[in-house]
Coordinates of C-alpha atoms and ligand atoms in Angstrom, one line a residue:
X64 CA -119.5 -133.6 6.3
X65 CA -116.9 -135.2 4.3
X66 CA -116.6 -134.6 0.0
X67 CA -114.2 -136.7 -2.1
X68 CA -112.6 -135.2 -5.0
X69 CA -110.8 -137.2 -8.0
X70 CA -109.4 -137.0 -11.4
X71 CA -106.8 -133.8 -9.8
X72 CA -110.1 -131.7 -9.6
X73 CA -108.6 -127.4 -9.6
X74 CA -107.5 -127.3 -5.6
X75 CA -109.8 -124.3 -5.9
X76 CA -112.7 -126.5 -5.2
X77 CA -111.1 -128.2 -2.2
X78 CA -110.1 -124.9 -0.7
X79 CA -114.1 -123.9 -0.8
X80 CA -114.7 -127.4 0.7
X81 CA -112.4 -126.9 3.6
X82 CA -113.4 -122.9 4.1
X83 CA -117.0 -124.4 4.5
X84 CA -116.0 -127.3 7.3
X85 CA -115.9 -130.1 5.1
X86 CA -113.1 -133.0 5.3
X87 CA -111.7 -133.1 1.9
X88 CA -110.6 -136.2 0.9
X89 CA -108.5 -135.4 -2.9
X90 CA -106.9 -138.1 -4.9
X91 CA -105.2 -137.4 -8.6
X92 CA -107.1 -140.3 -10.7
X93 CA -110.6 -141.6 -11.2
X94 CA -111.8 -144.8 -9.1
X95 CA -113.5 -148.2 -10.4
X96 CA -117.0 -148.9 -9.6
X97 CA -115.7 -151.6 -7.0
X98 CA -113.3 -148.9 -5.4
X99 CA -116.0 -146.4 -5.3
X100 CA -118.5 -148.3 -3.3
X101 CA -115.9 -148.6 -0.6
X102 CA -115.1 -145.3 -0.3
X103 CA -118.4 -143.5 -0.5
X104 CA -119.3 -144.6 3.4
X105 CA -120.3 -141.8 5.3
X106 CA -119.2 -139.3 1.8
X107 CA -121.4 -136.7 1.3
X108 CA -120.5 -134.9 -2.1
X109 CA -118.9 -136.6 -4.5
X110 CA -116.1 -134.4 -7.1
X111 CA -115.7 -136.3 -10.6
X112 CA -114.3 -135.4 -14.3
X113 CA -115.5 -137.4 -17.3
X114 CA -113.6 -140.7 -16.4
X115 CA -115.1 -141.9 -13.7
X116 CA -118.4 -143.3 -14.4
X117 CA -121.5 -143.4 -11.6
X118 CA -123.2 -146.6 -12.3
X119 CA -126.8 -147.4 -10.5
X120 CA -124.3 -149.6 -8.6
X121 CA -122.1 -146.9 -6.8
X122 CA -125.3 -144.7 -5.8
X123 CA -126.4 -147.6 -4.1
X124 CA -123.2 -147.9 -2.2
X125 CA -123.2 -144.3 -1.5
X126 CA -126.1 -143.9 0.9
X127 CA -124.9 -140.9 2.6
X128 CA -124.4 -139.1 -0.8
X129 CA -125.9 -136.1 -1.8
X130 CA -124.7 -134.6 -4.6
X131 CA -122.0 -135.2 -7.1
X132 CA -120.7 -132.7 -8.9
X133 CA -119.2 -133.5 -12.7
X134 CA -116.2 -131.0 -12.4
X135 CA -116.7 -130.8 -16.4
X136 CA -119.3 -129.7 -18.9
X137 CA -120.1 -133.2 -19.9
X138 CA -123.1 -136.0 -17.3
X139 CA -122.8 -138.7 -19.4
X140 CA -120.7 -140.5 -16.8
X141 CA -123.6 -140.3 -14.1
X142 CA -126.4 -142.4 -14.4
X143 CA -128.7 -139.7 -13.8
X144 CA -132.1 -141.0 -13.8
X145 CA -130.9 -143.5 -10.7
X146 CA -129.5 -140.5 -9.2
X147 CA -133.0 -138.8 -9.6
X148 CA -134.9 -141.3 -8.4
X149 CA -132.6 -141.6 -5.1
X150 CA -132.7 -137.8 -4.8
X151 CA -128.9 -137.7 -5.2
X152 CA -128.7 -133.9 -7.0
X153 CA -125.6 -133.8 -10.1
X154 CA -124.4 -130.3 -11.5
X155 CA -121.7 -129.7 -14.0
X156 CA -120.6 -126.6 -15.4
X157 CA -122.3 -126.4 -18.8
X158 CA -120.8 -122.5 -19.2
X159 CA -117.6 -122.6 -17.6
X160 CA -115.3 -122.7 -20.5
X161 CA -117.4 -120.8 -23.1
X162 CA -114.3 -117.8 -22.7
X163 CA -111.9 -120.5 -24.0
X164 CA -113.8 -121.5 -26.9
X165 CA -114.4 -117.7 -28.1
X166 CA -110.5 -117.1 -27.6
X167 CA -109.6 -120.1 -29.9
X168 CA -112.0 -119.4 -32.7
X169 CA -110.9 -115.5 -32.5
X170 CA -107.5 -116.5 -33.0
X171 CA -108.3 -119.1 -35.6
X172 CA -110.0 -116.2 -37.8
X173 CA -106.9 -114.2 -37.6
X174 CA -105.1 -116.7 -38.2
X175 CA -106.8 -118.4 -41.4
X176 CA -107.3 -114.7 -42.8
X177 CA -103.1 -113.9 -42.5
X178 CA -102.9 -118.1 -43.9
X179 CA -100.6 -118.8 -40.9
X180 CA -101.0 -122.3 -41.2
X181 CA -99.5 -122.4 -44.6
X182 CA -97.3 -119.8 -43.7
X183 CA -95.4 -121.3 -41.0
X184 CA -95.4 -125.0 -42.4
X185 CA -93.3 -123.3 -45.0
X186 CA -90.7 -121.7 -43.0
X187 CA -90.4 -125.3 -41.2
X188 CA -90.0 -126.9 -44.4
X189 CA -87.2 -124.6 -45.1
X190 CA -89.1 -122.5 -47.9
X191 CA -89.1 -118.8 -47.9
X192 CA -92.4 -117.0 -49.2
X193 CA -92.6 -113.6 -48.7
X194 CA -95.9 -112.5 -50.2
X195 CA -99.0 -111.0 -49.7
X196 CA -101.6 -112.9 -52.1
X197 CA -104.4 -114.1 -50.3
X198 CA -103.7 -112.1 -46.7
X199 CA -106.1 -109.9 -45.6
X200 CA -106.6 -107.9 -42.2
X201 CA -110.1 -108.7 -40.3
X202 CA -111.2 -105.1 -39.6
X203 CA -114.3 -104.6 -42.3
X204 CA -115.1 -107.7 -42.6
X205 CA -117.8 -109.5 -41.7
X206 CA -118.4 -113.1 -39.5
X207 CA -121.6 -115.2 -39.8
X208 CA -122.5 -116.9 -36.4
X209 CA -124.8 -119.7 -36.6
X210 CA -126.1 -120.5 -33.2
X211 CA -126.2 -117.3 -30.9
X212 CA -126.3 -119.1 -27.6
X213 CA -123.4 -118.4 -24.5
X214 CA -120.5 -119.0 -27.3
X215 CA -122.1 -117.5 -30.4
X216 CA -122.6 -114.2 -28.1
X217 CA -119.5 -113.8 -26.6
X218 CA -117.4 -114.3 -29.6
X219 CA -120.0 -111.6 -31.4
X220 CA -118.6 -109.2 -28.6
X221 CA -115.2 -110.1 -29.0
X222 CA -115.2 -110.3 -33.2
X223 CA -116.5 -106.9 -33.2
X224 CA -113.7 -105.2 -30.5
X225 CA -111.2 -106.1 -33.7
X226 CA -113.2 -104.5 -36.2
X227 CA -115.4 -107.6 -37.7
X228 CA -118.9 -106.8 -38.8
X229 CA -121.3 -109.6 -37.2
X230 CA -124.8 -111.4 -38.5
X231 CA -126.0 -114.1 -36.5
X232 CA -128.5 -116.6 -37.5
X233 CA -130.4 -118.6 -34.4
X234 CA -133.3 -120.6 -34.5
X235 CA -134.3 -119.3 -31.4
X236 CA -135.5 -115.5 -30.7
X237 CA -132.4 -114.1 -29.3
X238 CA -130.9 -110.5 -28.7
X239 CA -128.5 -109.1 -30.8
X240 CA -125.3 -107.8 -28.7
X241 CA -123.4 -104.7 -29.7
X242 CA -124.2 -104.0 -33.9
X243 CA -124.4 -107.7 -34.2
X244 CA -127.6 -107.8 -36.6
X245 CA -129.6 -111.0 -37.1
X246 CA -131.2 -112.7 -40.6
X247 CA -133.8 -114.4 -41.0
X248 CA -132.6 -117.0 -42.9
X249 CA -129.3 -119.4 -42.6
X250 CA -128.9 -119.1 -46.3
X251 CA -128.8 -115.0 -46.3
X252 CA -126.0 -115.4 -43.4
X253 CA -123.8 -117.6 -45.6
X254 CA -124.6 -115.3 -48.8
X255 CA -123.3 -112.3 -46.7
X256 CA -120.4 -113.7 -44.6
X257 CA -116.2 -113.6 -45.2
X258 CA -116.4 -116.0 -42.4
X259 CA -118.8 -118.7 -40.7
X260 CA -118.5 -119.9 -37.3
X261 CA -121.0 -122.9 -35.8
X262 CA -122.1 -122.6 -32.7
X263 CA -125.2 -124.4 -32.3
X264 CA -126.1 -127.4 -29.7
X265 CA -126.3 -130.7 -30.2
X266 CA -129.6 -131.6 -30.9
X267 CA -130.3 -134.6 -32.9
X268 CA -131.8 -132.3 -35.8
X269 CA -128.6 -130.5 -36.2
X270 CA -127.2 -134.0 -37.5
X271 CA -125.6 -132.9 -40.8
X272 CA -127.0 -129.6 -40.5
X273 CA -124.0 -128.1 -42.8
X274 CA -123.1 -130.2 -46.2
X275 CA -122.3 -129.4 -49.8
X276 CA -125.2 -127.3 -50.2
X277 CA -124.3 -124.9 -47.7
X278 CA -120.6 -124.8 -48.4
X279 CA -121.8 -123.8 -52.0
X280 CA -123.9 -121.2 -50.8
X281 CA -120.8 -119.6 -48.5
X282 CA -118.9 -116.6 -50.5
X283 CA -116.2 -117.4 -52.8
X284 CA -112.9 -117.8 -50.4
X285 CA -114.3 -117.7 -47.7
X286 CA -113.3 -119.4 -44.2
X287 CA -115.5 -122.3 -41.9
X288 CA -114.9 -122.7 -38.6
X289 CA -116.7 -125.9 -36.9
X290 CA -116.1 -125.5 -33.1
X291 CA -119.6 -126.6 -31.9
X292 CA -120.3 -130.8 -32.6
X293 CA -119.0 -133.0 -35.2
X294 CA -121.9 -134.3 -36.7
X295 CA -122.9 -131.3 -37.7
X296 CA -120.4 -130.9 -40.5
X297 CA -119.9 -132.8 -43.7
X298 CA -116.2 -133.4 -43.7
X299 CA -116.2 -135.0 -47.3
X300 CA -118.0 -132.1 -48.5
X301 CA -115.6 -129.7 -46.7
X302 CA -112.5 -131.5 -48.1
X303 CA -113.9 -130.3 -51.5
X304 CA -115.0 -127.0 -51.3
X305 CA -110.9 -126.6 -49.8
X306 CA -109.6 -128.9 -52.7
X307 CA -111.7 -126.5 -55.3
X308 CA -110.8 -123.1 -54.1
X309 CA -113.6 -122.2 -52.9
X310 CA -113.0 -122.2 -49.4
X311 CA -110.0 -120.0 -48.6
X312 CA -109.2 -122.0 -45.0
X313 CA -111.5 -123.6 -42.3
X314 CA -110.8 -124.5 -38.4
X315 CA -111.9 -127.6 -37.1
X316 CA -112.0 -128.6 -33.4
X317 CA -114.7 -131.3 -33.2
X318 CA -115.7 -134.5 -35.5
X319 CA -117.9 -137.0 -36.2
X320 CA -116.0 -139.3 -34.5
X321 CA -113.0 -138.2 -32.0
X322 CA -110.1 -140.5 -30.7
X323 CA -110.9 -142.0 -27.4
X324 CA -107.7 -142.4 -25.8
X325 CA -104.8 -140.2 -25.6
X326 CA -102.4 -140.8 -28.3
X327 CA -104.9 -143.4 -30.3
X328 CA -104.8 -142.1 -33.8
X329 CA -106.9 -139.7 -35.9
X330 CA -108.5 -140.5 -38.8
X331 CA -110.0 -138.0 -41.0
X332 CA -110.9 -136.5 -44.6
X333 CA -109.1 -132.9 -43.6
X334 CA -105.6 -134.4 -43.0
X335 CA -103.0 -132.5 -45.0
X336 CA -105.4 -130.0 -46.2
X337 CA -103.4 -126.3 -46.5
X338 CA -104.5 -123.5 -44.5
X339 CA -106.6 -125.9 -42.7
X340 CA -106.6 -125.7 -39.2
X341 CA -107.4 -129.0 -36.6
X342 CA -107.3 -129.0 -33.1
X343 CA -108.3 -132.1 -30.9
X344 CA -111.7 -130.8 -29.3
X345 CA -109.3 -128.3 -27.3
X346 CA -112.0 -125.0 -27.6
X347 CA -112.7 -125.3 -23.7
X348 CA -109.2 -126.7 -22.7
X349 CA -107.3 -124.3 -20.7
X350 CA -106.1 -123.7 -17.3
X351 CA -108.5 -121.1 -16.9
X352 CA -111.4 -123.2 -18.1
X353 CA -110.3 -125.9 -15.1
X354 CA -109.9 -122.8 -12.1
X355 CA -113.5 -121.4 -13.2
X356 CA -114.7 -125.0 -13.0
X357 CA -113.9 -125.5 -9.9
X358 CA -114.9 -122.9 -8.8
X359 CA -118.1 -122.9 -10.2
X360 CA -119.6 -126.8 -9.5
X361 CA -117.7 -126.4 -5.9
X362 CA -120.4 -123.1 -5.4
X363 CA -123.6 -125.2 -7.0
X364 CA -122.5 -128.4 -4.4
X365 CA -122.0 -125.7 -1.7
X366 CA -125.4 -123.9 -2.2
X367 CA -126.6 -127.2 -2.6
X368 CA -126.1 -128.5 0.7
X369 CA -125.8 -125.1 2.6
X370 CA -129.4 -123.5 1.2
X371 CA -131.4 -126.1 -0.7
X372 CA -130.9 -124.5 -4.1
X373 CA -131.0 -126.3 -7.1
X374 CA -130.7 -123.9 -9.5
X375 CA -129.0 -125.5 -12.9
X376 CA -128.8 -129.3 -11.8
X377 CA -128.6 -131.2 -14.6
X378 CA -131.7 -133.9 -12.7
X379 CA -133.7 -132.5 -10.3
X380 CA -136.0 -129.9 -10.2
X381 CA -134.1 -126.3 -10.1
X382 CA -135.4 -124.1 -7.4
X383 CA -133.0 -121.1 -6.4
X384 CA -134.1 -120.1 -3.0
X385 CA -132.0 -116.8 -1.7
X386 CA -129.1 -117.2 0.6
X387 CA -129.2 -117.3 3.6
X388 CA -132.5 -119.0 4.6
X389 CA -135.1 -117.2 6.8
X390 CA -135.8 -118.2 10.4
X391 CA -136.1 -122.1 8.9
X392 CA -136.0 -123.7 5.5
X393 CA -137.7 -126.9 4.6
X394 CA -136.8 -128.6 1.2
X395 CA -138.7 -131.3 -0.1
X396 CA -138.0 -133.5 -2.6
X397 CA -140.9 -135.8 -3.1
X398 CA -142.5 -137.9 -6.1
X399 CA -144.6 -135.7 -8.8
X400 CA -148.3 -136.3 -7.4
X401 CA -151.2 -134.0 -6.5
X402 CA -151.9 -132.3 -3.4
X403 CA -148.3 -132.4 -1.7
X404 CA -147.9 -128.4 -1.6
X405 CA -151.3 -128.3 0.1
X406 CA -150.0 -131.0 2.8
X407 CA -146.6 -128.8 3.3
X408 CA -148.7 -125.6 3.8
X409 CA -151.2 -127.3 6.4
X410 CA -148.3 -128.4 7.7
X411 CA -146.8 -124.9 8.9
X412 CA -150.4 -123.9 9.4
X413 CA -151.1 -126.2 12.3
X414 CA -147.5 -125.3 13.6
X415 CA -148.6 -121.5 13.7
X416 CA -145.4 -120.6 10.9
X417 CA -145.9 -117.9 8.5
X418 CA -144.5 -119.1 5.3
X419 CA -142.0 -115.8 4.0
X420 CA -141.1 -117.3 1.0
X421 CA -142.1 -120.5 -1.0
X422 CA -140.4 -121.6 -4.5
X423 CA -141.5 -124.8 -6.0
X424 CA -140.4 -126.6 -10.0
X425 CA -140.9 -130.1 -11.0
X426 CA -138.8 -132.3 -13.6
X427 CA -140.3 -135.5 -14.7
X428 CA -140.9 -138.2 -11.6
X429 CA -140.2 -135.2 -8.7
X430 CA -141.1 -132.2 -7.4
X431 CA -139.2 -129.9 -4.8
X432 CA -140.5 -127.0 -2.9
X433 CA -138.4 -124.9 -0.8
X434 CA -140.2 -123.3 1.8
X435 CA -139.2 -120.7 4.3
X436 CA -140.9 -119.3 7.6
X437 CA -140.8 -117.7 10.6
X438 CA -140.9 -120.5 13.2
X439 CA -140.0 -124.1 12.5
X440 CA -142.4 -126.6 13.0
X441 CA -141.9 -129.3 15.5
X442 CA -139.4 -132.4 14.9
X443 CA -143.0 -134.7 15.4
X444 CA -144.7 -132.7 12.2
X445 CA -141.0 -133.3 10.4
X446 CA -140.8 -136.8 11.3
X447 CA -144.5 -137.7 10.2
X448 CA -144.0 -135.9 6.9
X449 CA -140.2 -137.9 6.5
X450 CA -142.7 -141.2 6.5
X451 CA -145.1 -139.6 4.2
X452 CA -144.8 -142.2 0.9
X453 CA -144.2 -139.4 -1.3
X454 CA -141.2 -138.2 0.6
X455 CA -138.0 -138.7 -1.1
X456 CA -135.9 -136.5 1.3
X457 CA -136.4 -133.5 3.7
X458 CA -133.7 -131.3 4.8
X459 CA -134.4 -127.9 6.6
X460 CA -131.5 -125.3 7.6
X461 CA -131.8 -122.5 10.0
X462 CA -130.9 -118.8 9.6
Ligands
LIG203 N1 -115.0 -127.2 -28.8 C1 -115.2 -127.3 -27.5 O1 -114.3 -127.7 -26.8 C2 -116.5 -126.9 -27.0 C3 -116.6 -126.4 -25.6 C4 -117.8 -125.9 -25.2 C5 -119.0 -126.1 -26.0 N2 -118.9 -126.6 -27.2 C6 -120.1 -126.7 -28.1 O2 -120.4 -125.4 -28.6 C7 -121.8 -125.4 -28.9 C8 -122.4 -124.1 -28.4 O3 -122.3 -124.1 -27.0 P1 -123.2 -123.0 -26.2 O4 -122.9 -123.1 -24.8 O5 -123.1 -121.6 -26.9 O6 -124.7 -123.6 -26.5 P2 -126.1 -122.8 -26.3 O7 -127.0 -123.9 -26.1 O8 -125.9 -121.7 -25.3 O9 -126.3 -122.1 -27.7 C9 -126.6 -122.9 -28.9 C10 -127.5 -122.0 -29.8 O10 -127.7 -122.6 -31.0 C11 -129.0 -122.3 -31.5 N3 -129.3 -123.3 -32.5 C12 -129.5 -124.7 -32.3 N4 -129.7 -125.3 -33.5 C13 -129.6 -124.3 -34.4 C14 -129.7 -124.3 -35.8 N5 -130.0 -125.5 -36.5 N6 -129.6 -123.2 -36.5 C15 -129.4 -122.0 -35.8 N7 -129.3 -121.9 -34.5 C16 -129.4 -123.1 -33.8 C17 -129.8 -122.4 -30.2 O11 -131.1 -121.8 -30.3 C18 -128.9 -121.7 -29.2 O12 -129.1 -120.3 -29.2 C19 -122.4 -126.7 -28.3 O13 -122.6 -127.6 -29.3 C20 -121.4 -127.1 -27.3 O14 -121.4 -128.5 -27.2 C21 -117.7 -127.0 -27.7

């Protein structure tokens, strides 16, 4: 089987490639659609970062293809219902660089609470201000996390190994880690905290989630820290509460709307603001980030083809069979419709196979159903099933 990798994917993921038997095929930039479609012949996976887009187009070129693997947290790229609708699976790696993101905001809150920012623009300005006013150490105080999902957690874990006292407030039921305690209410959490950290998703309801209302109800000097999506945050509103006083510093990595080119300029309300902190949407950048990316999506395309699993594709059904498969594995991809795990079933029955394990999920048009047995059925039952018009794709491994 042969996988191409672009856009300088981590040589991690090429080195699992090889390990497995595959003929790696690694080029440094993206491709155009035209480009693509020539060299997807006879391609089976597919390694891409968030410039090179998958158009209805290119899956149509690619017939042998079946998976692609965004080596980023980003999908936007891949068309994914075409993709579905071919049976062409498409993971990312939606976790891989929540470490990175903690580590920045961690050192953002240290930083903000000593006013570094202010601090060391000073010394390059030639200005030397020894002083203590408006310095304080972390330990004792306490950090409001709104949004307690992968990030939110982590950086409770991490907040409270330096001494920070942590309240969370999540719309969802989740479990508080360490002393971490939860309100009920996002308006208690901002009452409460010395600092407030965002970390919710991007749903279309969190849209200007945090404005002048909220920034009013935060603590006198205290710090914000926007590190989740950009449209959450009021920036005008934020400008003011910094301008008035009432917000001691804030950290900013993401906005409403972000620079699309390296180097294009950057607009916003928070230029020039002192002990204001803005990063461009760097929270997940790091070299570590891109190894444990590689390594992750590289795994998901590898179980992928090697097992029949699923598990965390951002467009088919997940199904997370264990490794290795029994005697044989069937998967079956086929179209959403009654009555197709009864025909697979018959199917082993009249081929004598006891079924050992059977895991099935559906997402929207399809359904897969992973099925594993003692004896195979024979490559006549296989075939007729391939023809059946509900079939998108079989595959079937052997242990
Ligand atoms: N700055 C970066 O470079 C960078 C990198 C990775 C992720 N992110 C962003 O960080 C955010 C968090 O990522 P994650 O992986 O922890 O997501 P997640 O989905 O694991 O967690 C989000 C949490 O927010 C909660 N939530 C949603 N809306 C809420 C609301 N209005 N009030 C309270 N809680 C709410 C959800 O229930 C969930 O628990 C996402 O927006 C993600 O896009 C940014």
């Amino acid at each position: 089987m042969k996988v191409v990798l672009l856009e300088n994917i981590h040589p991690l993921a090429a080195e699992a490639f090889r390990r497995a038997g595959f003929e790696v095929d690694a080029r440094p930039g993206s491709l155009s659609e035209h480009e693509l479609s020539d060299v997807l012949q006879g391609v089976s996976l597919l390694g891409i970062r968030s410039n090179t887009t998958i158009t209805r187009n290119v899956l149509e070129a690619g017939k042998d293809l079946l998976a692609v693997g965004c080596f980023c947290i980003g999908t936007n790229q891949v068309d994914l219902g075409d993709a579905a609708e071919r049976g062409v699976a498409v993971f990312n790696a939606p976790f891989s660089n929540t470490r990175s993101v903690v580590e920045l905001v961690l050192a953002e809150i240290l930083a903000l609470a000593r006013r570094l920012p202010e601090k060391t623009q000073r010394m390059h300005d030639g200005v030397w201000d020894k002083s203590a006013k408006g310095s304080h150490e972390v330990r004792g105080r306490t950090l409001g996390i709104v949004g307690y999902g992968n990030i939110g957690t982590q950086l409770s874990n991490v907040a409270e190994a330096v001494g920070l006292r942590v309240l969370f407030y999540d719309t969802a039921d989740r479990l508080a880690h360490g002393n971490a305690r939860r309100v009920g209410t996002l308006d208690e959490l901002l009452a409460q905290s010395d600092v407030v950290s965002l970390h919710v998703d991007g749903r279309p309801g969190n849209a200007g989630l945090f404005g002048a209302d909220q920034f009013a109800l935060m603590k006198p000097r205290s710090i914000f820290i926007n590190a989740s999506r950009g449209m959450v945050v009021d920036d005008a509103a934020l400008r003011a509460n910094i301008l008035s006083g009432h917000l001691a510093g804030a950290a900013i990595d993401v906005f409403p709307i972000e620079p699309k080119a390296q180097g294009d300029p950057f607009e916003s309300p928070l230029r020039g603001l002192d002990n204001v902190i803005l990063t461009p949407h760097v929270g997940g950048s790091t070299q570590e980030a891109q190894e444990e990316i590689g390594h992750f999506v590289a795994n998901k395309l590898l179980g992928f083809v090697t097992a029949g699993g699923t598990a965390l594709s951002v467009n088919l059904p997940e199904v997370a069979p264990p490794s290795p498969p029994a005697a044989f594995r069937l998967g079956y991809l086929h179209d959403n419709v009654p009555g197709v795990l009864a025909s697979i079933n018959q199917l082993f029955a009249d081929a004598g196979a006891n079924v050992v394990g059977q895991s099935l999920s559906t997402r929207g048009e399809r359904g897969y159903v992973v099925t594993d047995t003692d004896v195979a059925p024979s490559d006549a039952a296989l075939a007729a099933l391939r023809q059946s018009p509900q079939t998108v794709w079989l595959r079937s491994w052997r242990g």
